[in-house]
C-alpha cells in the first residue's frame, strides 16, 4: 500500500485539497522498541482554514466561527501518534481533519417548533387533577366534633 488513500471527502463533492495540507513529522512517544528512536512516526497536519479556496464561502465562514478556539492564526492543527507507522498516523490525522471540518461546516439544525398540546388532553388532565384533589380532601379528618 503506497501513497495516501486519497481525496478525503468533507461532504458532498468537497474534499481536502492535498496541496494545502502541511505535514510535519516528529518522534512519537509510546511503544516501538529501538525503532521508536529512529523513526518520525508522530504526524502533525496543518490546514490554513482562513486562506483556503477549497471550501464554499458559507462553509468557510461557518467553520472559522465554530473552530475559532482551535485556530492559531487561521490555521487548524490535528495530531496523530496512536500507530507505530507514520503512514497510518497520516491516514488518521487526515480522516480526523476531514471529519472535524465536516462537523464545523454542517448547516445549523432547524429550530425546534414547540409541540401544541390538544385542548382535550389538557382539559382531561385538569379534570383528573380536580377529581384526585376531591378524593384526598374527602380523606382529611375535619369537623368530627
mmCIF file with all atom_site columns, N, CA and C in Angstrom, residues 33-101:
data_model
loop_
_atom_site.group_PDB
_atom_site.id
_atom_site.type_symbol
_atom_site.label_atom_id
_atom_site.label_alt_id
_atom_site.label_comp_id
_atom_site.label_asym_id
_atom_site.label_entity_id
_atom_site.label_seq_id
_atom_site.pdbx_PDB_ins_code
_atom_site.Cartn_x
_atom_site.Cartn_y
_atom_site.Cartn_z
_atom_site.occupancy
_atom_site.B_iso_or_equiv
_atom_site.pdbx_formal_charge
_atom_site.auth_seq_id
_atom_site.auth_comp_id
_atom_site.auth_asym_id
_atom_site.auth_atom_id
_atom_site.pdbx_PDB_model_num
ATOM 1   N N  . UNK A 1 33  ? 9.986   -0.008 20.709 1.00 0.00 ? 33  UNK A N  1
ATOM 2   C CA . UNK A 1 33  ? 11.325  -0.585 20.929 1.00 0.00 ? 33  UNK A CA 1
ATOM 3   C C  . UNK A 1 33  ? 12.409  0.318  20.380 1.00 0.00 ? 33  UNK A C  1
ATOM 4   N N  . UNK A 1 34  ? 13.480  -0.275 19.823 1.00 0.00 ? 34  UNK A N  1
ATOM 5   C CA . UNK A 1 34  ? 14.592  0.523  19.308 1.00 0.00 ? 34  UNK A CA 1
ATOM 6   C C  . UNK A 1 34  ? 14.143  1.346  18.100 1.00 0.00 ? 34  UNK A C  1
ATOM 7   N N  . UNK A 1 35  ? 13.148  0.840  17.402 1.00 0.00 ? 35  UNK A N  1
ATOM 8   C CA . UNK A 1 35  ? 12.632  1.500  16.206 1.00 0.00 ? 35  UNK A CA 1
ATOM 9   C C  . UNK A 1 35  ? 12.148  2.927  16.505 1.00 0.00 ? 35  UNK A C  1
ATOM 10  N N  . UNK A 1 36  ? 11.600  3.122  17.733 1.00 0.00 ? 36  UNK A N  1
ATOM 11  C CA . UNK A 1 36  ? 10.979  4.403  18.080 1.00 0.00 ? 36  UNK A CA 1
ATOM 12  C C  . UNK A 1 36  ? 11.994  5.551  18.074 1.00 0.00 ? 36  UNK A C  1
ATOM 13  N N  . UNK A 1 37  ? 13.263  5.239  18.328 1.00 0.00 ? 37  UNK A N  1
ATOM 14  C CA . UNK A 1 37  ? 14.265  6.301  18.398 1.00 0.00 ? 37  UNK A CA 1
ATOM 15  C C  . UNK A 1 37  ? 14.762  6.747  17.028 1.00 0.00 ? 37  UNK A C  1
ATOM 16  N N  . UNK A 1 38  ? 14.412  6.016  15.998 1.00 0.00 ? 38  UNK A N  1
ATOM 17  C CA . UNK A 1 38  ? 14.943  6.338  14.675 1.00 0.00 ? 38  UNK A CA 1
ATOM 18  C C  . UNK A 1 38  ? 13.880  6.817  13.695 1.00 0.00 ? 38  UNK A C  1
ATOM 19  N N  . UNK A 1 39  ? 12.604  6.595  14.016 1.00 0.00 ? 39  UNK A N  1
ATOM 20  C CA . UNK A 1 39  ? 11.590  6.943  13.018 1.00 0.00 ? 39  UNK A CA 1
ATOM 21  C C  . UNK A 1 39  ? 10.694  8.069  13.509 1.00 0.00 ? 39  UNK A C  1
ATOM 22  N N  . UNK A 1 40  ? 10.314  8.919  12.571 1.00 0.00 ? 40  UNK A N  1
ATOM 23  C CA . UNK A 1 40  ? 9.409   10.026 12.877 1.00 0.00 ? 40  UNK A CA 1
ATOM 24  C C  . UNK A 1 40  ? 7.985   9.586  12.571 1.00 0.00 ? 40  UNK A C  1
ATOM 25  N N  . UNK A 1 41  ? 7.344   8.935  13.547 1.00 0.00 ? 41  UNK A N  1
ATOM 26  C CA . UNK A 1 41  ? 6.015   8.399  13.260 1.00 0.00 ? 41  UNK A CA 1
ATOM 27  C C  . UNK A 1 41  ? 4.885   9.305  13.737 1.00 0.00 ? 41  UNK A C  1
ATOM 28  N N  . UNK A 1 42  ? 5.171   10.299 14.583 1.00 0.00 ? 42  UNK A N  1
ATOM 29  C CA . UNK A 1 42  ? 4.129   11.221 15.034 1.00 0.00 ? 42  UNK A CA 1
ATOM 30  C C  . UNK A 1 42  ? 3.849   12.204 13.895 1.00 0.00 ? 42  UNK A C  1
ATOM 31  N N  . UNK A 1 43  ? 2.569   12.434 13.629 1.00 0.00 ? 43  UNK A N  1
ATOM 32  C CA . UNK A 1 43  ? 2.177   13.285 12.500 1.00 0.00 ? 43  UNK A CA 1
ATOM 33  C C  . UNK A 1 43  ? 1.431   14.510 12.999 1.00 0.00 ? 43  UNK A C  1
ATOM 34  N N  . UNK A 1 44  ? 1.777   15.647 12.436 1.00 0.00 ? 44  UNK A N  1
ATOM 35  C CA . UNK A 1 44  ? 1.054   16.884 12.723 1.00 0.00 ? 44  UNK A CA 1
ATOM 36  C C  . UNK A 1 44  ? 0.585   17.427 11.375 1.00 0.00 ? 44  UNK A C  1
ATOM 37  N N  . UNK A 1 45  ? -0.711  17.543 11.226 1.00 0.00 ? 45  UNK A N  1
ATOM 38  C CA . UNK A 1 45  ? -1.288  18.006 9.966  1.00 0.00 ? 45  UNK A CA 1
ATOM 39  C C  . UNK A 1 45  ? -1.870  19.391 10.174 1.00 0.00 ? 45  UNK A C  1
ATOM 40  N N  . UNK A 1 46  ? -1.428  20.339 9.341  1.00 0.00 ? 46  UNK A N  1
ATOM 41  C CA . UNK A 1 46  ? -1.922  21.710 9.461  1.00 0.00 ? 46  UNK A CA 1
ATOM 42  C C  . UNK A 1 46  ? -2.668  22.087 8.188  1.00 0.00 ? 46  UNK A C  1
ATOM 43  N N  . UNK A 1 47  ? -3.754  22.846 8.384  1.00 0.00 ? 47  UNK A N  1
ATOM 44  C CA . UNK A 1 47  ? -4.577  23.271 7.259  1.00 0.00 ? 47  UNK A CA 1
ATOM 45  C C  . UNK A 1 47  ? -4.961  24.723 7.469  1.00 0.00 ? 47  UNK A C  1
ATOM 46  N N  . UNK A 1 48  ? -4.619  25.580 6.502  1.00 0.00 ? 48  UNK A N  1
ATOM 47  C CA . UNK A 1 48  ? -4.902  27.010 6.617  1.00 0.00 ? 48  UNK A CA 1
ATOM 48  C C  . UNK A 1 48  ? -6.354  27.268 6.222  1.00 0.00 ? 48  UNK A C  1
ATOM 49  N N  . UNK A 1 49  ? -7.199  27.293 7.237  1.00 0.00 ? 49  UNK A N  1
ATOM 50  C CA . UNK A 1 49  ? -8.638  27.452 7.026  1.00 0.00 ? 49  UNK A CA 1
ATOM 51  C C  . UNK A 1 49  ? -8.978  28.863 6.563  1.00 0.00 ? 49  UNK A C  1
ATOM 52  N N  . UNK A 1 50  ? -8.251  29.853 7.067  1.00 0.00 ? 50  UNK A N  1
ATOM 53  C CA . UNK A 1 50  ? -8.545  31.247 6.723  1.00 0.00 ? 50  UNK A CA 1
ATOM 54  C C  . UNK A 1 50  ? -8.247  31.559 5.255  1.00 0.00 ? 50  UNK A C  1
ATOM 55  N N  . UNK A 1 51  ? -7.214  30.909 4.669  1.00 0.00 ? 51  UNK A N  1
ATOM 56  C CA . UNK A 1 51  ? -6.810  31.251 3.301  1.00 0.00 ? 51  UNK A CA 1
ATOM 57  C C  . UNK A 1 51  ? -7.262  30.257 2.236  1.00 0.00 ? 51  UNK A C  1
ATOM 58  N N  . UNK A 1 52  ? -7.875  29.167 2.638  1.00 0.00 ? 52  UNK A N  1
ATOM 59  C CA . UNK A 1 52  ? -8.239  28.135 1.662  1.00 0.00 ? 52  UNK A CA 1
ATOM 60  C C  . UNK A 1 52  ? -9.319  28.601 0.685  1.00 0.00 ? 52  UNK A C  1
ATOM 61  N N  . UNK A 1 53  ? -9.239  28.080 -0.535 1.00 0.00 ? 53  UNK A N  1
ATOM 62  C CA . UNK A 1 53  ? -10.265 28.375 -1.538 1.00 0.00 ? 53  UNK A CA 1
ATOM 63  C C  . UNK A 1 53  ? -11.074 27.117 -1.828 1.00 0.00 ? 53  UNK A C  1
ATOM 64  N N  . UNK A 1 54  ? -10.735 26.032 -1.139 1.00 0.00 ? 54  UNK A N  1
ATOM 65  C CA . UNK A 1 54  ? -11.373 24.738 -1.402 1.00 0.00 ? 54  UNK A CA 1
ATOM 66  C C  . UNK A 1 54  ? -12.792 24.662 -0.849 1.00 0.00 ? 54  UNK A C  1
ATOM 67  N N  . UNK A 1 55  ? -13.088 25.459 0.166  1.00 0.00 ? 55  UNK A N  1
ATOM 68  C CA . UNK A 1 55  ? -14.411 25.413 0.783  1.00 0.00 ? 55  UNK A CA 1
ATOM 69  C C  . UNK A 1 55  ? -15.303 26.529 0.243  1.00 0.00 ? 55  UNK A C  1
ATOM 70  N N  . UNK A 1 56  ? -16.589 26.255 0.076  1.00 0.00 ? 56  UNK A N  1
ATOM 71  C CA . UNK A 1 56  ? -17.522 27.322 -0.310 1.00 0.00 ? 56  UNK A CA 1
ATOM 72  C C  . UNK A 1 56  ? -17.501 28.423 0.771  1.00 0.00 ? 56  UNK A C  1
ATOM 73  N N  . UNK A 1 57  ? -17.638 29.693 0.379  1.00 0.00 ? 57  UNK A N  1
ATOM 74  C CA . UNK A 1 57  ? -17.547 30.809 1.346  1.00 0.00 ? 57  UNK A CA 1
ATOM 75  C C  . UNK A 1 57  ? -18.419 30.637 2.589  1.00 0.00 ? 57  UNK A C  1
ATOM 76  N N  . UNK A 1 58  ? -19.638 30.144 2.408  1.00 0.00 ? 58  UNK A N  1
ATOM 77  C CA . UNK A 1 58  ? -20.552 29.973 3.549  1.00 0.00 ? 58  UNK A CA 1
ATOM 78  C C  . UNK A 1 58  ? -19.974 28.959 4.543  1.00 0.00 ? 58  UNK A C  1
ATOM 79  N N  . UNK A 1 59  ? -19.469 27.841 4.013  1.00 0.00 ? 59  UNK A N  1
ATOM 80  C CA . UNK A 1 59  ? -18.881 26.793 4.856  1.00 0.00 ? 59  UNK A CA 1
ATOM 81  C C  . UNK A 1 59  ? -17.679 27.339 5.604  1.00 0.00 ? 59  UNK A C  1
ATOM 82  N N  . UNK A 1 60  ? -16.840 28.074 4.862  1.00 0.00 ? 60  UNK A N  1
ATOM 83  C CA . UNK A 1 60  ? -15.600 28.599 5.425  1.00 0.00 ? 60  UNK A CA 1
ATOM 84  C C  . UNK A 1 60  ? -15.918 29.521 6.608  1.00 0.00 ? 60  UNK A C  1
ATOM 85  N N  . UNK A 1 61  ? -16.900 30.398 6.393  1.00 0.00 ? 61  UNK A N  1
ATOM 86  C CA . UNK A 1 61  ? -17.322 31.334 7.440  1.00 0.00 ? 61  UNK A CA 1
ATOM 87  C C  . UNK A 1 61  ? -17.797 30.569 8.676  1.00 0.00 ? 61  UNK A C  1
ATOM 88  N N  . UNK A 1 62  ? -18.632 29.562 8.428  1.00 0.00 ? 62  UNK A N  1
ATOM 89  C CA . UNK A 1 62  ? -19.187 28.734 9.496  1.00 0.00 ? 62  UNK A CA 1
ATOM 90  C C  . UNK A 1 62  ? -18.074 28.023 10.275 1.00 0.00 ? 62  UNK A C  1
ATOM 91  N N  . UNK A 1 63  ? -17.127 27.441 9.539  1.00 0.00 ? 63  UNK A N  1
ATOM 92  C CA . UNK A 1 63  ? -16.022 26.700 10.156 1.00 0.00 ? 63  UNK A CA 1
ATOM 93  C C  . UNK A 1 63  ? -15.127 27.631 10.966 1.00 0.00 ? 63  UNK A C  1
ATOM 94  N N  . UNK A 1 64  ? -14.817 28.805 10.423 1.00 0.00 ? 64  UNK A N  1
ATOM 95  C CA . UNK A 1 64  ? -13.973 29.764 11.145 1.00 0.00 ? 64  UNK A CA 1
ATOM 96  C C  . UNK A 1 64  ? -14.623 30.182 12.458 1.00 0.00 ? 64  UNK A C  1
ATOM 97  N N  . UNK A 1 65  ? -15.939 30.346 12.416 1.00 0.00 ? 65  UNK A N  1
ATOM 98  C CA . UNK A 1 65  ? -16.676 30.750 13.607 1.00 0.00 ? 65  UNK A CA 1
ATOM 99  C C  . UNK A 1 65  ? -16.702 29.627 14.654 1.00 0.00 ? 65  UNK A C  1
ATOM 100 N N  . UNK A 1 66  ? -17.017 28.395 14.198 1.00 0.00 ? 66  UNK A N  1
ATOM 101 C CA . UNK A 1 66  ? -17.158 27.269 15.127 1.00 0.00 ? 66  UNK A CA 1
ATOM 102 C C  . UNK A 1 66  ? -15.834 26.749 15.677 1.00 0.00 ? 66  UNK A C  1
ATOM 103 N N  . UNK A 1 67  ? -14.760 26.895 14.900 1.00 0.00 ? 67  UNK A N  1
ATOM 104 C CA . UNK A 1 67  ? -13.459 26.357 15.326 1.00 0.00 ? 67  UNK A CA 1
ATOM 105 C C  . UNK A 1 67  ? -12.518 27.432 15.845 1.00 0.00 ? 67  UNK A C  1
ATOM 106 N N  . UNK A 1 68  ? -13.048 28.640 16.119 1.00 0.00 ? 68  UNK A N  1
ATOM 107 C CA . UNK A 1 68  ? -12.154 29.746 16.478 1.00 0.00 ? 68  UNK A CA 1
ATOM 108 C C  . UNK A 1 68  ? -11.268 29.453 17.692 1.00 0.00 ? 68  UNK A C  1
ATOM 109 N N  . UNK A 1 69  ? -11.736 28.615 18.615 1.00 0.00 ? 69  UNK A N  1
ATOM 110 C CA . UNK A 1 69  ? -10.927 28.277 19.797 1.00 0.00 ? 69  UNK A CA 1
ATOM 111 C C  . UNK A 1 69  ? -9.729  27.400 19.436 1.00 0.00 ? 69  UNK A C  1
ATOM 112 N N  . UNK A 1 70  ? -9.848  26.639 18.348 1.00 0.00 ? 70  UNK A N  1
ATOM 113 C CA . UNK A 1 70  ? -8.785  25.709 17.947 1.00 0.00 ? 70  UNK A CA 1
ATOM 114 C C  . UNK A 1 70  ? -7.816  26.295 16.927 1.00 0.00 ? 70  UNK A C  1
ATOM 115 N N  . UNK A 1 71  ? -8.164  27.443 16.360 1.00 0.00 ? 71  UNK A N  1
ATOM 116 C CA . UNK A 1 71  ? -7.343  28.035 15.305 1.00 0.00 ? 71  UNK A CA 1
ATOM 117 C C  . UNK A 1 71  ? -6.204  28.875 15.875 1.00 0.00 ? 71  UNK A C  1
ATOM 118 N N  . UNK A 1 72  ? -5.053  28.803 15.220 1.00 0.00 ? 72  UNK A N  1
ATOM 119 C CA . UNK A 1 72  ? -3.917  29.648 15.564 1.00 0.00 ? 72  UNK A CA 1
ATOM 120 C C  . UNK A 1 72  ? -3.555  30.375 14.274 1.00 0.00 ? 72  UNK A C  1
ATOM 121 N N  . UNK A 1 73  ? -3.900  31.649 14.219 1.00 0.00 ? 73  UNK A N  1
ATOM 122 C CA . UNK A 1 73  ? -3.650  32.424 13.003 1.00 0.00 ? 73  UNK A CA 1
ATOM 123 C C  . UNK A 1 73  ? -4.388  31.888 11.798 1.00 0.00 ? 73  UNK A C  1
ATOM 124 N N  . UNK A 1 74  ? -5.596  31.387 12.011 1.00 0.00 ? 74  UNK A N  1
ATOM 125 C CA . UNK A 1 74  ? -6.405  30.866 10.908 1.00 0.00 ? 74  UNK A CA 1
ATOM 126 C C  . UNK A 1 74  ? -6.039  29.459 10.474 1.00 0.00 ? 74  UNK A C  1
ATOM 127 N N  . UNK A 1 75  ? -5.061  28.846 11.176 1.00 0.00 ? 75  UNK A N  1
ATOM 128 C CA . UNK A 1 75  ? -4.600  27.501 10.811 1.00 0.00 ? 75  UNK A CA 1
ATOM 129 C C  . UNK A 1 75  ? -5.087  26.499 11.852 1.00 0.00 ? 75  UNK A C  1
ATOM 130 N N  . UNK A 1 76  ? -5.633  25.385 11.378 1.00 0.00 ? 76  UNK A N  1
ATOM 131 C CA . UNK A 1 76  ? -6.074  24.328 12.294 1.00 0.00 ? 76  UNK A CA 1
ATOM 132 C C  . UNK A 1 76  ? -5.053  23.196 12.259 1.00 0.00 ? 76  UNK A C  1
ATOM 133 N N  . UNK A 1 77  ? -4.741  22.663 13.444 1.00 0.00 ? 77  UNK A N  1
ATOM 134 C CA . UNK A 1 77  ? -3.734  21.610 13.554 1.00 0.00 ? 77  UNK A CA 1
ATOM 135 C C  . UNK A 1 77  ? -4.352  20.350 14.149 1.00 0.00 ? 77  UNK A C  1
ATOM 136 N N  . UNK A 1 78  ? -4.033  19.214 13.527 1.00 0.00 ? 78  UNK A N  1
ATOM 137 C CA . UNK A 1 78  ? -4.503  17.917 14.025 1.00 0.00 ? 78  UNK A CA 1
ATOM 138 C C  . UNK A 1 78  ? -3.276  17.035 14.211 1.00 0.00 ? 78  UNK A C  1
ATOM 139 N N  . UNK A 1 79  ? -3.184  16.379 15.366 1.00 0.00 ? 79  UNK A N  1
ATOM 140 C CA . UNK A 1 79  ? -2.037  15.497 15.634 1.00 0.00 ? 79  UNK A CA 1
ATOM 141 C C  . UNK A 1 79  ? -2.496  14.050 15.735 1.00 0.00 ? 79  UNK A C  1
ATOM 142 N N  . UNK A 1 80  ? -1.612  13.143 15.340 1.00 0.00 ? 80  UNK A N  1
ATOM 143 C CA . UNK A 1 80  ? -1.910  11.711 15.459 1.00 0.00 ? 80  UNK A CA 1
ATOM 144 C C  . UNK A 1 80  ? -0.619  10.966 15.764 1.00 0.00 ? 80  UNK A C  1
ATOM 145 N N  . UNK A 1 81  ? -0.651  10.148 16.814 1.00 0.00 ? 81  UNK A N  1
ATOM 146 C CA . UNK A 1 81  ? 0.537   9.342  17.130 1.00 0.00 ? 81  UNK A CA 1
ATOM 147 C C  . UNK A 1 81  ? 0.159   7.995  17.731 1.00 0.00 ? 81  UNK A C  1
ATOM 148 N N  . UNK A 1 82  ? -1.086  7.572  17.482 1.00 0.00 ? 82  UNK A N  1
ATOM 149 C CA . UNK A 1 82  ? -1.545  6.299  18.054 1.00 0.00 ? 82  UNK A CA 1
ATOM 150 C C  . UNK A 1 82  ? -0.835  5.085  17.452 1.00 0.00 ? 82  UNK A C  1
ATOM 151 N N  . UNK A 1 83  ? -0.538  5.159  16.165 1.00 0.00 ? 83  UNK A N  1
ATOM 152 C CA . UNK A 1 83  ? 0.016   4.000  15.474 1.00 0.00 ? 83  UNK A CA 1
ATOM 153 C C  . UNK A 1 83  ? 1.539   4.051  15.416 1.00 0.00 ? 83  UNK A C  1
ATOM 154 N N  . UNK A 1 84  ? 2.133   2.886  15.201 1.00 0.00 ? 84  UNK A N  1
ATOM 155 C CA . UNK A 1 84  ? 3.596   2.824  15.115 1.00 0.00 ? 84  UNK A CA 1
ATOM 156 C C  . UNK A 1 84  ? 4.078   3.275  13.739 1.00 0.00 ? 84  UNK A C  1
ATOM 157 N N  . UNK A 1 85  ? 3.215   3.169  12.733 1.00 0.00 ? 85  UNK A N  1
ATOM 158 C CA . UNK A 1 85  ? 3.681   3.550  11.395 1.00 0.00 ? 85  UNK A CA 1
ATOM 159 C C  . UNK A 1 85  ? 3.232   4.964  11.049 1.00 0.00 ? 85  UNK A C  1
ATOM 160 N N  . UNK A 1 86  ? 4.135   5.698  10.415 1.00 0.00 ? 86  UNK A N  1
ATOM 161 C CA . UNK A 1 86  ? 3.848   7.071  10.027 1.00 0.00 ? 86  UNK A CA 1
ATOM 162 C C  . UNK A 1 86  ? 2.681   7.112  9.052  1.00 0.00 ? 86  UNK A C  1
ATOM 163 N N  . UNK A 1 87  ? 2.634   6.155  8.149  1.00 0.00 ? 87  UNK A N  1
ATOM 164 C CA . UNK A 1 87  ? 1.587   6.127  7.140  1.00 0.00 ? 87  UNK A CA 1
ATOM 165 C C  . UNK A 1 87  ? 0.204   6.054  7.782  1.00 0.00 ? 87  UNK A C  1
ATOM 166 N N  . UNK A 1 88  ? 0.060   5.157  8.766  1.00 0.00 ? 88  UNK A N  1
ATOM 167 C CA . UNK A 1 88  ? -1.243  5.006  9.442  1.00 0.00 ? 88  UNK A CA 1
ATOM 168 C C  . UNK A 1 88  ? -1.600  6.256  10.236 1.00 0.00 ? 88  UNK A C  1
ATOM 169 N N  . UNK A 1 89  ? -0.582  6.898  10.812 1.00 0.00 ? 89  UNK A N  1
ATOM 170 C CA . UNK A 1 89  ? -0.834  8.142  11.533 1.00 0.00 ? 89  UNK A CA 1
ATOM 171 C C  . UNK A 1 89  ? -1.248  9.256  10.578 1.00 0.00 ? 89  UNK A C  1
ATOM 172 N N  . UNK A 1 90  ? -0.681  9.250  9.372  1.00 0.00 ? 90  UNK A N  1
ATOM 173 C CA . UNK A 1 90  ? -1.068  10.239 8.359  1.00 0.00 ? 90  UNK A CA 1
ATOM 174 C C  . UNK A 1 90  ? -2.533  10.042 7.991  1.00 0.00 ? 90  UNK A C  1
ATOM 175 N N  . UNK A 1 91  ? -2.902  8.777  7.789  1.00 0.00 ? 91  UNK A N  1
ATOM 176 C CA . UNK A 1 91  ? -4.296  8.454  7.466  1.00 0.00 ? 91  UNK A CA 1
ATOM 177 C C  . UNK A 1 91  ? -5.223  8.958  8.573  1.00 0.00 ? 91  UNK A C  1
ATOM 178 N N  . UNK A 1 92  ? -4.863  8.626  9.823  1.00 0.00 ? 92  UNK A N  1
ATOM 179 C CA . UNK A 1 92  ? -5.678  9.001  10.975 1.00 0.00 ? 92  UNK A CA 1
ATOM 180 C C  . UNK A 1 92  ? -5.842  10.511 11.052 1.00 0.00 ? 92  UNK A C  1
ATOM 181 N N  . UNK A 1 93  ? -4.739  11.239 10.898 1.00 0.00 ? 93  UNK A N  1
ATOM 182 C CA . UNK A 1 93  ? -4.779  12.701 11.000 1.00 0.00 ? 93  UNK A CA 1
ATOM 183 C C  . UNK A 1 93  ? -5.658  13.301 9.903  1.00 0.00 ? 93  UNK A C  1
ATOM 184 N N  . UNK A 1 94  ? -5.522  12.800 8.679  1.00 0.00 ? 94  UNK A N  1
ATOM 185 C CA . UNK A 1 94  ? -6.298  13.336 7.558  1.00 0.00 ? 94  UNK A CA 1
ATOM 186 C C  . UNK A 1 94  ? -7.790  13.057 7.736  1.00 0.00 ? 94  UNK A C  1
ATOM 187 N N  . UNK A 1 95  ? -8.116  11.852 8.181  1.00 0.00 ? 95  UNK A N  1
ATOM 188 C CA . UNK A 1 95  ? -9.524  11.491 8.412  1.00 0.00 ? 95  UNK A CA 1
ATOM 189 C C  . UNK A 1 95  ? -10.097 12.349 9.539  1.00 0.00 ? 95  UNK A C  1
ATOM 190 N N  . UNK A 1 96  ? -9.303  12.546 10.587 1.00 0.00 ? 96  UNK A N  1
ATOM 191 C CA . UNK A 1 96  ? -9.728  13.361 11.726 1.00 0.00 ? 96  UNK A CA 1
ATOM 192 C C  . UNK A 1 96  ? -10.004 14.803 11.286 1.00 0.00 ? 96  UNK A C  1
ATOM 193 N N  . UNK A 1 97  ? -9.114  15.358 10.456 1.00 0.00 ? 97  UNK A N  1
ATOM 194 C CA . UNK A 1 97  ? -9.287  16.727 9.966  1.00 0.00 ? 97  UNK A CA 1
ATOM 195 C C  . UNK A 1 97  ? -10.540 16.826 9.101  1.00 0.00 ? 97  UNK A C  1
ATOM 196 N N  . UNK A 1 98  ? -10.739 15.846 8.215  1.00 0.00 ? 98  UNK A N  1
ATOM 197 C CA . UNK A 1 98  ? -11.912 15.854 7.336  1.00 0.00 ? 98  UNK A CA 1
ATOM 198 C C  . UNK A 1 98  ? -13.204 15.799 8.155  1.00 0.00 ? 98  UNK A C  1
ATOM 199 N N  . UNK A 1 99  ? -13.244 14.956 9.184  1.00 0.00 ? 99  UNK A N  1
ATOM 200 C CA . UNK A 1 99  ? -14.476 14.852 9.973  1.00 0.00 ? 99  UNK A CA 1
ATOM 201 C C  . UNK A 1 99  ? -14.686 16.097 10.832 1.00 0.00 ? 99  UNK A C  1
ATOM 202 N N  . UNK A 1 100 ? -13.597 16.707 11.279 1.00 0.00 ? 100 UNK A N  1
ATOM 203 C CA . UNK A 1 100 ? -13.689 17.944 12.063 1.00 0.00 ? 100 UNK A CA 1
ATOM 204 C C  . UNK A 1 100 ? -14.280 19.057 11.193 1.00 0.00 ? 100 UNK A C  1
ATOM 205 N N  . UNK A 1 101 ? -13.798 19.148 9.963  1.00 0.00 ? 101 UNK A N  1
ATOM 206 C CA . UNK A 1 101 ? -14.307 20.173 9.040  1.00 0.00 ? 101 UNK A CA 1
ATOM 207 C C  . UNK A 1 101 ? -15.749 19.871 8.630  1.00 0.00 ? 101 UNK A C  1
#
